């Protein structure tokens, strides 16, 4: 890992390998949170008719220009009515908000501008006095003023949230083409890892979980991040630093070619060295799209991820960033994207934000693979690692941001990471952030 590669270079290579997954047609409810694969156009005009913006009376403006004027009420047009009653000179129709404006009327007079006022009554008065003359077209919402039939409402690449789905429904689009969510497998490696449940049963004490042991926090961290990014966690498991166990696991996940010996034996695959609390939330009935491995990415003697994945064509390199220097990435022959992240929890988080999230966003068809950034003033300063971009956990304080903890961006500070509200991205050529400097932040909350 002699020469460190810039973060931007590694990201560009990751993104070049990630292309949107196939699209499928789903109902609007099923589409929530997915990304639109094809433009949506209105099936009809919005609003569909000229309709009233007020509860009041639909009038002929010429009749009421000399208001006050008394008119005969010849019809009642509630919302939902399909009526188009004729309105002659000296006549008007009572109308409610949203109801189609009669073709003979050209203005709406709100109840407040009549002698009948807003006293609620269902009874239809025979006459009404208009107190003030309306402007031409007053309180009429015009057909098509929001969108004409066939107009583009949403472009492909748009994430379908509540506003987008309400626009689709209004536009008469009952089903939309969305990109399938990426299916992700999460694999924590490390002989030292135990689940929090195992640790607690084993007698959690002031001493900890047992000498040399550590709770697998990366699994739950990544599961949450993957779900938050709009992808599906289909496998989440731990595996010890055991070459055979890891090899069998990644082969099952489509990272390595099928083992001809193993595929001749039918039934359950053997699972040597795999954790007993494996979570498989949704058995992979179609292959996973992405495998994210944590731990064993560095140069240690037991760094099993690298030992197995590198000969299989996954590239390992040092990226000029802190935390998150050792990175493995590649595309398996099956097409599965493989990320082999360093094991340190803050490194996992920084690596996910820098590389995995953008890849997931690209796979699921989002227009912008990277998070939007914002600039904030540093209200206290900090030192930066020479020659490496820094992703510093920061929090928002009056006037700007400051490091989220007094221990900076140390890659093992898992408890302190929880205090972060943003990651400040400091360029590799900056040795120090001084009070008053503007820093670019990836907002997390
Ligand atoms: N001689 C060198 N040593 C190291 C280098 C180096 O360049 N030369 N790089 C350091 C850097 S930087 C990082 S980052 C780490 C990355 O190491 P690995 O990817 O091999 O990760 P592990 O050794 O397996 O674990 C590192 C650390 O993280 C803890 N860990 C691992 N998995 C989990 C998990 N699922 N949940 C919570 N914590 C986890 C593990 O216990 C270790 O403390 O290498 C440096 N070394
Ligand atoms: O690059 Mo490592 O993630 O700092 O500890």
Coordinates of C-alpha atoms and ligand atoms in Angstrom, one line a residue:
X1 CA 0.0 0.0 0.0
X2 CA 2.9 2.3 -0.7
X3 CA 1.2 4.9 -2.9
X4 CA -2.1 6.2 -1.5
X5 CA -4.8 6.8 -4.1
X6 CA -7.0 10.0 -3.7
X7 CA -10.4 9.4 -2.3
X8 CA -12.0 11.0 -5.4
X9 CA -10.1 8.5 -7.7
X10 CA -11.3 5.5 -5.7
X11 CA -14.9 6.9 -5.7
X12 CA -14.7 7.4 -9.5
X13 CA -13.7 3.8 -10.0
X14 CA -16.4 2.5 -7.7
X15 CA -19.0 4.6 -9.5
X16 CA -17.8 3.5 -12.9
X17 CA -18.5 -0.1 -11.9
X18 CA -22.0 0.6 -10.6
X19 CA -24.8 0.8 -13.1
X20 CA -28.6 1.0 -12.3
X21 CA -30.3 -2.3 -11.6
X22 CA -33.3 -3.5 -13.7
X23 CA -36.6 -1.7 -13.4
X24 CA -40.0 -3.1 -12.6
X25 CA -43.6 -1.7 -12.5
X26 CA -45.1 -1.3 -9.0
X27 CA -48.1 0.4 -7.4
X28 CA -47.6 3.8 -5.8
X29 CA -47.7 2.4 -2.3
X30 CA -45.0 -0.2 -3.2
X31 CA -42.9 2.5 -4.8
X32 CA -42.3 4.6 -1.7
X33 CA -38.6 5.3 -1.2
X34 CA -37.7 3.7 -4.6
X35 CA -36.2 5.6 -7.5
X36 CA -38.1 6.3 -10.7
X37 CA -36.7 4.5 -13.7
X38 CA -38.8 6.3 -16.4
X39 CA -40.2 9.8 -16.6
X40 CA -43.8 10.4 -15.4
X41 CA -46.1 12.5 -17.4
X42 CA -49.7 13.6 -16.5
X43 CA -52.5 11.5 -18.0
X44 CA -54.7 14.7 -17.8
X45 CA -54.6 18.3 -17.0
X46 CA -54.1 19.5 -13.4
X47 CA -56.4 20.8 -12.2
X48 CA -58.7 18.7 -14.4
X49 CA -61.3 21.5 -14.6
X50 CA -61.7 25.2 -13.9
X51 CA -62.7 25.0 -10.3
X52 CA -63.5 27.2 -7.4
X53 CA -60.8 28.2 -4.8
X54 CA -63.5 29.5 -2.4
X55 CA -66.8 28.6 -0.9
X56 CA -69.1 31.2 -2.4
X57 CA -71.1 32.0 -5.5
X58 CA -70.3 31.6 -9.2
X59 CA -71.4 34.8 -10.9
X60 CA -71.4 36.5 -14.3
X61 CA -69.0 39.4 -13.7
X62 CA -71.0 41.9 -15.9
X63 CA -73.9 41.4 -13.5
X64 CA -72.1 42.4 -10.4
X65 CA -69.7 45.2 -11.5
X66 CA -72.2 47.7 -9.9
X67 CA -72.3 45.8 -6.6
X68 CA -74.1 45.7 -4.2
X69 CA -76.4 43.7 -6.5
X70 CA -79.1 41.1 -5.6
X71 CA -78.9 37.9 -7.6
X72 CA -81.2 34.8 -7.9
X73 CA -79.6 31.6 -6.8
X74 CA -80.5 29.0 -9.5
X75 CA -78.2 26.1 -8.7
X76 CA -76.1 24.5 -6.0
X77 CA -72.7 23.0 -7.1
X78 CA -71.0 21.1 -4.2
X79 CA -67.5 19.6 -4.6
X80 CA -67.8 16.3 -6.5
X81 CA -70.7 17.6 -8.6
X82 CA -70.6 17.1 -12.3
X83 CA -73.3 19.7 -12.9
X84 CA -72.8 22.5 -15.4
X85 CA -75.9 24.5 -14.7
X86 CA -76.9 27.4 -17.1
X87 CA -76.6 30.8 -15.4
X88 CA -78.6 33.6 -17.0
X89 CA -78.4 37.4 -16.5
X90 CA -79.2 38.3 -12.8
X91 CA -78.5 34.7 -11.7
X92 CA -75.8 32.8 -9.9
X93 CA -75.0 29.4 -8.5
X94 CA -73.8 28.5 -5.0
X95 CA -70.5 26.7 -5.3
X96 CA -68.1 25.0 -2.9
X97 CA -64.2 24.9 -3.0
X98 CA -63.0 22.5 -5.6
X99 CA -66.3 22.2 -7.5
X100 CA -66.2 22.8 -11.3
X101 CA -67.0 26.4 -12.2
X102 CA -70.2 26.6 -14.4
X103 CA -69.3 27.5 -18.0
X104 CA -71.6 30.6 -17.9
X105 CA -69.8 32.0 -14.8
X106 CA -66.5 34.0 -14.9
X107 CA -65.8 34.8 -11.3
X108 CA -66.4 33.5 -7.8
X109 CA -67.6 35.7 -5.0
X110 CA -66.6 34.3 -1.6
X111 CA -69.3 33.9 1.1
X112 CA -67.6 36.7 3.1
X113 CA -68.4 39.2 0.3
X114 CA -72.2 38.5 0.4
X115 CA -75.0 39.4 2.7
X116 CA -75.4 35.7 3.7
X117 CA -71.9 35.6 5.2
X118 CA -70.2 32.4 6.4
X119 CA -73.0 31.1 8.7
X120 CA -73.0 27.4 7.9
X121 CA -76.2 26.2 6.4
X122 CA -77.1 23.5 3.9
X123 CA -80.3 25.3 3.0
X124 CA -80.0 27.1 -0.3
X125 CA -81.2 30.7 -0.1
X126 CA -83.3 31.9 -3.1
X127 CA -81.4 35.1 -3.3
X128 CA -78.0 36.5 -2.4
X129 CA -76.7 40.1 -2.4
X130 CA -73.1 40.4 -3.7
X131 CA -71.5 43.2 -1.6
X132 CA -68.2 43.8 -3.6
X133 CA -67.5 43.2 -7.3
X134 CA -65.0 40.5 -8.0
X135 CA -62.0 40.8 -10.4
X136 CA -62.2 39.0 -13.7
X137 CA -61.6 35.3 -13.0
X138 CA -61.5 35.9 -9.3
X139 CA -60.9 32.7 -7.2
X140 CA -61.1 30.4 -10.3
X141 CA -58.3 27.8 -10.4
X142 CA -57.7 27.2 -14.1
X143 CA -57.7 23.8 -15.8
X144 CA -54.1 22.8 -16.6
X145 CA -52.4 25.7 -14.7
X146 CA -50.4 23.2 -12.6
X147 CA -49.7 20.8 -15.4
X148 CA -51.1 20.3 -18.9
X149 CA -52.0 16.8 -20.1
X150 CA -48.8 15.1 -21.1
X151 CA -46.5 17.4 -19.2
X152 CA -43.4 16.0 -17.4
X153 CA -44.1 15.7 -13.7
X154 CA -41.2 13.7 -12.5
X155 CA -37.9 12.8 -14.3
X156 CA -36.3 9.4 -14.0
X157 CA -33.8 9.3 -11.2
X158 CA -36.1 11.0 -8.7
X159 CA -36.6 9.4 -5.3
X160 CA -40.3 8.7 -4.7
X161 CA -41.2 10.4 -1.4
X162 CA -44.6 11.6 -0.3
X163 CA -44.7 14.6 -2.5
X164 CA -43.6 12.8 -5.6
X165 CA -46.2 10.0 -5.0
X166 CA -49.0 12.5 -4.5
X167 CA -48.0 14.1 -7.8
X168 CA -48.2 10.7 -9.5
X169 CA -51.6 9.9 -8.0
X170 CA -53.0 13.3 -9.0
X171 CA -51.6 12.9 -12.5
X172 CA -53.5 9.6 -13.0
X173 CA -50.4 7.4 -12.8
X174 CA -51.3 4.3 -10.8
X175 CA -48.2 2.3 -11.4
X176 CA -44.6 3.5 -11.9
X177 CA -41.4 2.0 -13.2
X178 CA -38.9 1.9 -10.4
X179 CA -35.4 0.5 -10.1
X180 CA -35.2 -2.7 -8.0
X181 CA -33.5 -2.0 -4.6
X182 CA -29.9 -3.4 -4.4
X183 CA -29.7 -6.6 -2.4
X184 CA -26.8 -6.4 0.1
X185 CA -24.9 -9.0 2.1
X186 CA -23.0 -7.8 5.2
X187 CA -20.2 -9.9 6.5
X188 CA -18.2 -9.1 9.6
X189 CA -14.9 -10.9 9.8
X190 CA -12.8 -11.4 12.9
X191 CA -12.0 -14.1 15.4
X192 CA -12.5 -11.6 18.2
X193 CA -16.1 -10.9 17.4
X194 CA -19.1 -11.9 19.5
X195 CA -22.7 -10.7 19.4
X196 CA -23.9 -8.3 22.1
X197 CA -26.3 -11.1 23.3
X198 CA -23.4 -13.6 23.6
X199 CA -21.3 -11.0 25.4
X200 CA -24.1 -10.2 27.9
X201 CA -24.9 -13.9 28.6
X202 CA -21.2 -14.6 29.1
X203 CA -21.3 -12.2 32.0
X204 CA -20.8 -8.6 30.9
X205 CA -18.8 -7.0 33.6
X206 CA -16.6 -4.0 34.3
X207 CA -13.9 -6.2 32.8
X208 CA -15.7 -6.3 29.5
X209 CA -16.7 -9.0 27.1
X210 CA -13.6 -11.2 27.8
X211 CA -9.9 -10.5 27.1
X212 CA -9.4 -10.0 23.3
X213 CA -13.1 -10.1 22.6
X214 CA -15.1 -7.3 21.0
X215 CA -18.8 -6.9 20.2
X216 CA -19.6 -6.9 16.4
X217 CA -20.9 -3.4 16.1
X218 CA -20.1 -3.1 12.4
X219 CA -23.0 -5.5 11.5
X220 CA -25.7 -3.4 13.0
X221 CA -24.0 -0.2 11.8
X222 CA -24.0 -1.4 8.2
X223 CA -27.4 -2.9 8.4
X224 CA -28.8 0.4 9.4
X225 CA -26.8 2.4 6.8
X226 CA -27.8 0.0 4.0
X227 CA -31.5 0.3 4.9
X228 CA -31.3 4.0 5.2
X229 CA -29.7 4.2 1.8
X230 CA -32.8 2.5 0.3
X231 CA -31.2 -1.0 -0.2
X232 CA -32.2 -4.4 1.2
X233 CA -30.1 -6.3 3.7
X234 CA -30.5 -9.9 2.6
X235 CA -27.7 -11.5 4.5
X236 CA -25.9 -10.4 7.7
X237 CA -23.4 -12.7 9.2
X238 CA -20.1 -13.0 11.1
X239 CA -17.3 -15.2 10.2
X240 CA -14.1 -16.0 12.1
X241 CA -10.7 -15.4 10.6
X242 CA -10.9 -18.8 9.0
X243 CA -9.9 -19.0 5.3
X244 CA -12.1 -22.0 4.5
X245 CA -15.2 -20.5 6.3
X246 CA -14.7 -17.2 4.6
X247 CA -14.1 -18.8 1.2
X248 CA -17.3 -20.9 1.5
X249 CA -19.3 -17.9 2.5
X250 CA -18.2 -15.6 -0.2
X251 CA -18.6 -18.4 -2.8
X252 CA -22.3 -18.8 -1.6
X253 CA -22.7 -15.0 -2.1
X254 CA -21.5 -15.2 -5.7
X255 CA -18.2 -13.5 -5.1
X256 CA -16.2 -16.6 -6.2
X257 CA -17.1 -19.0 -8.9
X258 CA -19.1 -22.0 -7.7
X259 CA -16.9 -24.8 -6.3
X260 CA -17.4 -27.8 -8.6
X261 CA -16.8 -30.2 -5.7
X262 CA -19.3 -28.5 -3.5
X263 CA -21.9 -28.0 -6.2
X264 CA -21.9 -31.8 -6.8
X265 CA -23.1 -32.3 -3.2
X266 CA -26.7 -31.2 -2.9
X267 CA -28.5 -29.9 0.2
X268 CA -27.4 -27.3 2.8
X269 CA -23.9 -26.0 2.2
X270 CA -21.5 -26.6 5.0
X271 CA -20.8 -23.6 7.2
X272 CA -17.5 -24.1 9.0
X273 CA -16.6 -21.3 11.4
X274 CA -19.8 -19.3 10.8
X275 CA -21.4 -17.5 13.7
X276 CA -24.3 -19.3 15.4
X277 CA -26.4 -16.1 15.5
X278 CA -26.3 -15.5 11.7
X279 CA -29.1 -13.3 10.5
X280 CA -30.5 -14.1 7.1
X281 CA -33.4 -11.7 6.8
X282 CA -34.5 -12.7 3.4
X283 CA -33.0 -15.7 1.8
X284 CA -31.2 -14.7 -1.4
X285 CA -33.5 -16.2 -4.0
X286 CA -31.8 -14.0 -6.5
X287 CA -28.1 -13.3 -6.1
X288 CA -27.0 -10.4 -4.0
X289 CA -25.9 -7.3 -5.9
X290 CA -23.4 -6.1 -3.3
X291 CA -21.3 -7.7 -0.6
X292 CA -19.8 -5.6 2.1
X293 CA -17.1 -7.2 4.2
X294 CA -15.5 -5.6 7.2
X295 CA -12.2 -6.4 8.8
X296 CA -9.2 -8.1 7.5
X297 CA -8.5 -5.6 4.8
X298 CA -5.1 -4.6 6.0
X299 CA -1.7 -6.3 6.0
X300 CA -2.1 -8.5 9.1
X301 CA -1.2 -12.2 9.1
X302 CA -4.8 -13.2 9.6
X303 CA -6.5 -10.6 7.4
X304 CA -8.6 -13.2 5.8
X305 CA -10.7 -10.9 3.6
X306 CA -7.7 -9.7 1.8
X307 CA -6.1 -13.1 1.7
X308 CA -9.1 -14.7 0.0
X309 CA -10.5 -11.8 -2.1
X310 CA -7.3 -10.4 -3.6
X311 CA -6.3 -13.5 -5.5
X312 CA -9.9 -13.6 -6.7
X313 CA -9.4 -10.3 -8.4
X314 CA -10.7 -7.8 -5.8
X315 CA -8.3 -4.9 -5.8
X316 CA -6.8 -3.7 -2.5
X317 CA -5.1 -0.4 -2.1
X318 CA -4.5 2.4 0.3
X319 CA -6.8 5.4 -0.1
X320 CA -5.5 8.8 1.1
X321 CA -8.1 9.2 3.7
X322 CA -8.4 9.0 7.5
X323 CA -10.1 7.0 8.7
X324 CA -10.6 4.3 6.1
X325 CA -7.2 3.9 4.5
X326 CA -7.2 0.2 3.5
X327 CA -9.9 -0.4 0.9
X328 CA -10.8 -3.4 -1.2
X329 CA -13.1 -3.1 -4.1
X330 CA -13.9 -5.0 -7.2
X331 CA -16.6 -6.6 -9.4
X332 CA -16.7 -10.4 -9.1
X333 CA -17.2 -12.4 -12.4
X334 CA -20.8 -12.8 -11.4
X335 CA -21.3 -9.1 -11.4
X336 CA -21.5 -8.7 -7.6
X337 CA -19.9 -5.5 -6.3
X338 CA -17.5 -6.4 -3.5
X339 CA -16.4 -3.9 -0.8
X340 CA -13.8 -5.0 1.6
X341 CA -13.7 -2.3 4.3
X342 CA -11.3 -1.9 7.2
X343 CA -12.6 -3.3 10.5
X344 CA -12.4 -0.2 12.7
X345 CA -15.9 1.0 13.3
X346 CA -15.3 4.7 12.4
X347 CA -13.4 3.5 9.3
X348 CA -16.4 1.4 8.3
X349 CA -18.7 4.4 8.7
X350 CA -16.4 6.8 6.8
X351 CA -15.9 4.2 4.0
X352 CA -19.6 3.6 3.7
X353 CA -20.3 7.3 3.4
X354 CA -17.4 7.8 0.9
X355 CA -17.9 4.8 -1.3
X356 CA -20.7 2.3 -0.5
X357 CA -23.5 4.8 -0.2
X358 CA -22.7 6.4 -3.6
X359 CA -22.5 3.0 -5.2
X360 CA -25.9 2.0 -3.7
X361 CA -27.4 5.3 -4.9
X362 CA -26.1 4.7 -8.4
X363 CA -27.3 1.0 -8.4
X364 CA -30.8 2.1 -7.3
X365 CA -30.9 4.7 -10.0
X366 CA -30.6 7.9 -8.1
X367 CA -29.6 10.9 -10.1
X368 CA -27.0 12.2 -7.7
X369 CA -24.8 9.5 -6.2
X370 CA -23.1 11.7 -3.6
X371 CA -24.7 13.4 -0.7
X372 CA -25.2 17.1 -0.9
X373 CA -22.6 19.0 1.1
X374 CA -22.8 22.3 3.0
X375 CA -20.1 24.6 4.2
X376 CA -19.8 25.5 7.9
X377 CA -17.4 27.6 10.0
X378 CA -15.1 25.7 12.3
X379 CA -15.7 27.2 15.8
X380 CA -12.7 25.2 17.1
X381 CA -9.7 24.0 15.2
X382 CA -8.1 20.6 14.9
X383 CA -5.0 18.9 13.4
X384 CA -5.3 16.8 10.2
X385 CA -3.3 13.8 9.1
X386 CA -0.6 14.8 6.5
X387 CA -1.3 13.7 2.9
X388 CA -4.7 12.1 3.7
X389 CA -8.2 13.6 3.4
X390 CA -9.8 13.6 6.7
X391 CA -13.4 12.7 7.5
X392 CA -13.8 14.2 10.9
X393 CA -17.0 13.5 12.9
X394 CA -18.3 16.9 13.9
X395 CA -21.4 18.3 15.6
X396 CA -23.3 21.5 15.0
X397 CA -22.9 24.3 17.6
X398 CA -23.9 28.0 17.5
X399 CA -21.9 29.6 14.7
X400 CA -20.7 26.4 13.0
X401 CA -19.2 23.0 13.7
X402 CA -16.7 21.5 16.1
X403 CA -15.3 18.0 16.5
X404 CA -17.9 15.7 17.9
X405 CA -15.5 14.5 20.5
X406 CA -12.3 15.5 22.1
X407 CA -10.5 12.6 20.5
X408 CA -10.9 13.6 16.9
X409 CA -11.3 11.2 14.1
X410 CA -9.7 8.1 15.7
X411 CA -10.9 5.0 13.8
X412 CA -11.7 2.9 16.9
X413 CA -13.9 5.5 18.7
X414 CA -17.2 3.7 18.2
X415 CA -19.0 5.2 21.2
X416 CA -18.0 8.7 20.4
X417 CA -19.1 8.3 16.7
X418 CA -22.6 8.3 18.0
X419 CA -22.2 12.0 18.9
X420 CA -21.5 13.0 15.2
X421 CA -24.0 15.0 13.3
X422 CA -21.9 15.5 10.2
X423 CA -18.6 14.4 8.7
X424 CA -16.3 17.3 7.8
X425 CA -14.4 16.4 4.6
X426 CA -11.0 18.1 4.9
X427 CA -8.8 17.9 1.8
X428 CA -5.6 15.9 1.9
X429 CA -3.4 19.0 1.5
X430 CA -4.7 20.6 4.7
X431 CA -2.6 20.1 7.8
X432 CA -4.8 22.0 10.2
X433 CA -8.3 23.4 10.4
X434 CA -8.2 26.8 12.1
X435 CA -10.9 28.5 14.0
X436 CA -13.0 30.5 11.4
X437 CA -12.1 28.2 8.5
X438 CA -14.9 27.0 6.3
X439 CA -15.2 23.2 6.2
X440 CA -17.3 21.1 3.8
X441 CA -19.7 18.8 5.6
X442 CA -21.7 15.7 4.7
X443 CA -24.7 16.2 6.9
X444 CA -25.9 13.0 8.7
X445 CA -29.0 14.1 10.5
Ligands
LIG1 N1 1.1 -2.7 9.9 C1 0.0 -2.1 9.6 N2 -1.0 -2.2 10.4 C2 -2.1 -1.6 10.1 C3 -2.2 -0.7 9.0 C4 -1.1 -0.6 8.2 O1 -1.1 0.2 7.2 N3 0.0 -1.3 8.5 N4 -3.4 0.0 8.8 C5 -4.2 0.3 10.0 C6 -5.4 0.9 9.6 S1 -5.3 2.5 9.0 C7 -6.6 0.3 9.7 S2 -8.0 1.1 9.3 C8 -6.7 -1.1 10.2 C9 -7.6 -2.0 9.3 O2 -7.5 -3.3 9.7 P1 -8.3 -4.4 9.1 O3 -9.2 -4.0 8.0 O4 -7.4 -5.6 8.8 O5 -9.3 -4.7 10.3 P2 -9.1 -5.7 11.6 O6 -7.6 -5.8 11.9 O7 -9.8 -6.9 11.3 O8 -9.8 -4.8 12.7 C10 -9.4 -3.5 13.0 C11 -10.1 -3.1 14.3 O9 -11.4 -3.1 14.1 C12 -12.1 -3.9 15.1 N5 -13.2 -4.6 14.4 C13 -13.1 -5.4 13.4 N6 -14.4 -5.9 13.0 C14 -15.2 -5.3 13.9 C15 -16.6 -5.4 14.0 N7 -17.4 -6.1 13.2 N8 -17.2 -4.7 15.0 C16 -16.5 -3.9 15.8 N9 -15.1 -3.8 15.7 C17 -14.5 -4.5 14.8 C18 -11.1 -4.9 15.4 O10 -11.3 -5.5 16.7 C19 -9.8 -4.1 15.4 O11 -9.6 -3.4 16.6 O12 -5.4 -1.7 10.2 C20 -4.4 -0.9 10.8 N10 -3.2 -1.7 10.9
LIG2 O1 -7.3 4.3 7.9 MO1 -7.5 3.5 9.5 O2 -9.2 3.6 9.1 O3 -7.5 5.2 10.1 O4 -7.6 3.4 11.2

